[in-house]
Amino acid sequence: MTDSILEVTDLSVEFATYGGRVKAVRGVSFDVKAGETLAIVGESGCGKSVTVQSLMGIIPMPPGEITGGVAKLNGKDILGLTSKEANEFRGVKIGMIFQDPQTSLNPLMTIGSQLLETVINTTDLVGKPALKKTIDLLEAVGIEQPELRFKAYPHQFSGGMRQRVVIALALAGDPDLIIADEPTTALDVSIQAQILDLIKALCRERRLGVIIITHDIGVIANIADRVAVMYDGSVVETGEVRKILTTPEHEYTKSLIAAVPRGDMKLDR
């Protein structure tokens, strides 16, 4: 796994509750290589979002606590960062794409000003170079007439276009890793494939590692290279996407696949 940009080994996370301590993540291990997309799949409450929130340093502590494990991004330990270090790390080394773009965008600021601010905060660019990068990012995520749309507000964009802007925000700091948490849940089915194809294309083009979090195993058939299936806080099965979808071994994986209509899961490769 020496060519992996992210290596997670035996990650464990617990939460203190009135009823005692709850083990949300139990010894989870996986890796992500440059230019590769890993899908972490499982039902709500299985621990997949807590796993990536731990990597981002955004689980509430307390009541949350990372009780074991190691996570290294390009060899650097990212679980032991202070709050200040984690704040500086997020957006620069790891970009995040959230499921609802409306919660990621300020409705009172133009699209361009929000993206420009993020570019300035996550890079060494200012002035015209920062503005050029902002326009280039809008163009890279498929927004036509970027100079004109730069001045638009979020409510003037469709849901799919807003999610494209959120992807641009995640790319602003030239991160090594992108984490996409249910990135198409809030979108129409017709737009979902476009957004997933865009994430996949940008991943390959920029040699980024990408983690896609989803409860719907059907959406990852043509975007993921590998899949990690989570159940009750643990990874119960992992492997190449074609192998997992065509010859699953774990009963839980089989049940996830059985729940997907055949027409919604097509493998092009």
Coordinates of C-alpha atoms in Angstrom, one line a residue:
M1 CA 0.0 0.0 0.0
T2 CA 3.0 2.3 -0.3
D3 CA 1.6 4.0 -3.4
S4 CA -1.6 4.9 -1.5
I5 CA -2.2 8.6 -0.7
L6 CA -4.5 7.7 2.2
E7 CA -4.0 4.8 4.5
V8 CA -6.4 4.1 7.3
T9 CA -5.6 1.3 9.7
D10 CA -7.8 -0.1 12.5
L11 CA -9.8 3.2 13.0
S12 CA -12.2 3.1 16.0
V13 CA -14.6 5.8 17.2
E14 CA -16.9 5.8 20.2
F15 CA -19.6 8.1 21.4
A16 CA -20.6 8.7 25.0
T17 CA -24.3 8.5 25.5
Y18 CA -26.7 8.4 28.5
G19 CA -27.0 4.6 27.9
G20 CA -23.2 4.1 27.9
R21 CA -20.5 4.2 25.2
V22 CA -21.5 3.3 21.6
K23 CA -18.9 1.9 19.2
A24 CA -19.7 3.7 16.0
V25 CA -16.6 2.6 14.1
R26 CA -14.9 -0.7 14.8
G27 CA -11.4 -1.3 13.5
V28 CA -11.9 0.1 10.0
S29 CA -9.1 -0.2 7.5
F30 CA -8.8 0.9 3.9
D31 CA -6.6 2.8 1.5
V32 CA -7.1 5.2 -1.5
K33 CA -4.6 5.6 -4.4
A34 CA -4.1 8.7 -6.6
G35 CA -6.6 8.8 -9.4
E36 CA -8.8 6.2 -7.7
T37 CA -12.3 6.3 -6.4
L38 CA -13.3 4.3 -3.3
A39 CA -17.0 4.0 -2.5
I40 CA -17.9 3.3 1.1
V41 CA -21.4 1.8 1.1
G42 CA -23.8 1.0 3.9
E43 CA -27.1 1.8 5.4
S44 CA -27.7 4.9 7.6
G45 CA -26.1 4.5 11.0
C46 CA -23.5 2.0 9.8
G47 CA -20.6 4.3 10.6
K48 CA -19.5 5.4 7.1
S49 CA -20.1 9.2 7.7
V50 CA -18.4 9.0 11.1
T51 CA -15.4 7.4 9.5
V52 CA -14.8 10.2 7.1
Q53 CA -15.7 12.9 9.6
S54 CA -12.9 11.5 11.8
L55 CA -10.5 11.9 8.8
M56 CA -11.7 15.5 8.4
G57 CA -11.4 16.3 12.2
I58 CA -15.1 17.3 12.4
I59 CA -16.7 14.7 14.7
P60 CA -18.0 16.4 17.9
M61 CA -15.4 15.8 20.7
P62 CA -17.0 15.2 23.2
P63 CA -19.1 13.1 23.0
G64 CA -17.2 11.5 20.1
E65 CA -13.7 10.1 20.6
I66 CA -11.3 8.4 18.3
T67 CA -10.2 5.4 20.5
G68 CA -7.8 3.7 18.2
G69 CA -6.2 3.5 14.8
V70 CA -4.0 5.4 12.4
A71 CA -4.8 7.5 9.3
K72 CA -2.0 8.9 7.1
L73 CA -2.4 11.2 4.1
N74 CA 0.8 11.1 2.1
G75 CA 2.6 9.8 5.2
K76 CA 1.3 12.5 7.5
D77 CA -0.8 11.5 10.6
I78 CA -4.1 13.3 10.3
L79 CA -5.9 11.9 13.4
G80 CA -3.5 13.6 15.9
L81 CA -3.9 17.1 14.6
T82 CA -4.9 20.0 16.9
S83 CA -8.1 21.9 16.1
K84 CA -6.0 24.7 14.6
E85 CA -4.0 22.3 12.5
A86 CA -7.2 20.5 11.4
N87 CA -8.8 23.8 10.3
E88 CA -5.8 24.6 8.2
F89 CA -5.7 21.0 6.8
R90 CA -9.3 21.0 5.7
G91 CA -9.8 22.4 2.2
V92 CA -6.1 22.4 1.5
K93 CA -5.2 18.7 1.7
I94 CA -8.7 17.3 1.9
G95 CA -11.7 18.8 0.0
M96 CA -15.3 18.0 1.1
I97 CA -18.4 17.7 -1.1
F98 CA -21.6 17.7 1.0
Q99 CA -24.9 16.2 0.0
D100 CA -27.0 19.3 0.0
P101 CA -25.3 22.2 -1.8
Q102 CA -27.8 24.7 -0.3
T103 CA -26.2 24.2 3.1
S104 CA -22.7 24.7 1.7
L105 CA -23.4 28.0 -0.1
N106 CA -24.1 31.4 1.5
P107 CA -27.4 32.6 -0.1
L108 CA -26.3 36.3 0.4
M109 CA -23.0 36.0 -1.5
T110 CA -22.5 35.6 -5.2
I111 CA -21.1 32.3 -6.4
G112 CA -18.0 33.9 -7.6
S113 CA -17.2 35.8 -4.3
Q114 CA -17.6 32.6 -2.3
L115 CA -15.3 30.6 -4.6
L116 CA -12.8 33.5 -4.8
E117 CA -12.7 33.7 -1.0
T118 CA -12.0 30.0 -0.8
V119 CA -9.2 30.2 -3.3
I120 CA -7.6 33.0 -1.4
N121 CA -7.9 31.2 1.9
T122 CA -6.6 27.8 0.7
T123 CA -3.8 28.9 -1.7
D124 CA -1.1 31.6 -1.9
L125 CA -3.0 33.4 -4.7
V126 CA -4.4 36.9 -4.5
G127 CA -5.6 39.5 -7.0
K128 CA -5.8 38.6 -10.7
P129 CA -4.2 35.1 -10.3
A130 CA -6.8 34.2 -7.7
L131 CA -9.6 35.5 -9.9
K132 CA -8.3 33.6 -12.9
K133 CA -8.2 30.4 -10.8
T134 CA -11.8 31.0 -9.7
I135 CA -13.0 31.4 -13.3
D136 CA -10.9 28.3 -14.4
L137 CA -12.6 26.2 -11.6
L138 CA -16.1 27.2 -12.7
E139 CA -15.2 26.2 -16.2
A140 CA -13.6 23.0 -15.1
V141 CA -16.8 21.8 -13.3
G142 CA -18.9 22.5 -16.5
I143 CA -20.4 25.9 -15.7
E144 CA -20.9 27.8 -19.0
Q145 CA -20.1 31.4 -19.3
P146 CA -18.2 31.4 -16.1
E147 CA -17.3 35.1 -16.1
L148 CA -21.0 35.9 -16.3
R149 CA -22.2 33.3 -13.8
F150 CA -19.5 34.4 -11.4
K151 CA -21.8 37.3 -10.5
A152 CA -24.9 35.1 -9.9
Y153 CA -26.4 34.1 -6.5
P154 CA -27.0 30.5 -5.5
H155 CA -30.8 30.8 -5.9
Q156 CA -30.2 31.6 -9.6
F157 CA -28.6 28.2 -10.1
S158 CA -30.3 24.8 -10.4
G159 CA -29.6 22.1 -7.9
G160 CA -27.2 20.4 -10.2
M161 CA -25.4 23.6 -11.0
R162 CA -25.1 24.4 -7.3
Q163 CA -23.5 21.0 -6.7
R164 CA -21.0 21.8 -9.5
V165 CA -20.1 24.9 -7.6
V166 CA -19.6 22.9 -4.4
I167 CA -17.3 20.6 -6.3
A168 CA -15.3 23.7 -7.4
L169 CA -15.1 24.8 -3.8
A170 CA -13.7 21.4 -2.8
L171 CA -11.1 21.7 -5.6
A172 CA -10.1 25.3 -4.7
G173 CA -7.1 24.4 -2.5
D174 CA -5.8 21.7 -4.9
P175 CA -6.3 18.9 -2.4
D176 CA -4.9 15.4 -2.6
L177 CA -8.1 13.8 -1.5
I178 CA -11.8 14.6 -2.1
I179 CA -14.5 13.2 0.2
A180 CA -18.0 13.2 -1.2
D181 CA -20.7 12.5 1.4
E182 CA -23.9 11.4 -0.5
P183 CA -23.2 13.9 -3.2
T184 CA -26.3 13.2 -5.3
T185 CA -28.9 12.6 -2.7
A186 CA -30.5 16.0 -3.1
L187 CA -30.5 15.9 -6.9
D188 CA -33.0 14.7 -9.5
V189 CA -32.1 11.2 -10.9
S190 CA -31.4 12.8 -14.3
I191 CA -28.7 15.0 -12.8
Q192 CA -27.1 12.4 -10.5
A193 CA -25.2 10.6 -13.3
Q194 CA -23.8 13.9 -14.6
I195 CA -22.4 14.9 -11.2
L196 CA -20.9 11.4 -10.6
D197 CA -19.3 11.4 -14.0
L198 CA -17.9 14.9 -13.3
I199 CA -16.4 13.8 -10.0
K200 CA -14.9 10.7 -11.7
A201 CA -13.4 12.7 -14.6
L202 CA -11.9 15.3 -12.3
C203 CA -10.4 12.6 -10.1
R204 CA -8.7 10.9 -13.0
E205 CA -7.6 14.1 -14.6
R206 CA -6.1 15.7 -11.5
R207 CA -4.8 12.4 -10.0
L208 CA -6.9 12.9 -6.8
G209 CA -8.0 10.2 -4.4
V210 CA -11.8 10.2 -4.0
I211 CA -14.0 8.7 -1.3
I212 CA -17.7 8.5 -2.2
I213 CA -20.0 7.9 0.8
T214 CA -23.4 6.4 -0.1
H215 CA -26.2 4.2 1.1
D216 CA -27.2 3.3 -2.5
I217 CA -24.9 0.7 -3.9
G218 CA -26.5 1.2 -7.3
V219 CA -25.0 4.6 -7.8
I220 CA -21.4 3.5 -7.6
A221 CA -21.4 0.9 -10.4
N222 CA -19.8 3.2 -12.9
I223 CA -17.9 5.7 -10.7
A224 CA -16.0 3.6 -8.1
D225 CA -12.9 1.6 -8.7
R226 CA -13.2 -0.2 -5.4
V227 CA -15.9 -0.6 -2.8
A228 CA -15.8 -1.0 1.0
V229 CA -19.1 -2.3 2.5
M230 CA -19.8 -1.2 6.0
Y231 CA -22.2 -2.8 8.5
D232 CA -22.6 -2.0 12.2
G233 CA -19.4 0.0 12.3
S234 CA -17.2 -2.5 10.5
V235 CA -16.0 -3.1 6.9
V236 CA -17.5 -6.5 6.1
E237 CA -16.3 -6.7 2.5
T238 CA -14.0 -4.8 0.2
G239 CA -12.8 -5.3 -3.4
E240 CA -12.9 -4.1 -7.0
V241 CA -16.4 -2.8 -7.9
R242 CA -17.1 -5.4 -10.6
K243 CA -16.2 -8.2 -8.3
I244 CA -18.3 -6.9 -5.4
L245 CA -21.3 -6.2 -7.6
T246 CA -21.2 -9.5 -9.5
T247 CA -19.9 -12.0 -7.0
P248 CA -20.5 -10.6 -3.5
E249 CA -19.5 -12.8 -0.6
H250 CA -21.0 -11.3 2.5
E251 CA -24.7 -11.7 3.1
Y252 CA -25.2 -8.0 3.9
T253 CA -23.6 -7.0 0.6
K254 CA -25.9 -9.5 -1.2
S255 CA -28.9 -7.8 0.5
L256 CA -27.8 -4.3 -0.6
I257 CA -27.4 -5.5 -4.2
A258 CA -30.7 -7.4 -4.1
A259 CA -32.5 -4.1 -3.1
V260 CA -31.3 -2.3 -6.3
P261 CA -33.5 -2.6 -9.4
R262 CA -31.6 -4.3 -12.2
G263 CA -32.0 -1.3 -14.5
D264 CA -30.3 1.0 -12.0
M265 CA -27.0 -0.8 -11.8
K266 CA -25.1 -1.2 -15.0
L267 CA -21.4 -1.9 -15.3
D268 CA -19.8 -0.4 -18.4
R269 CA -16.4 -2.0 -17.7

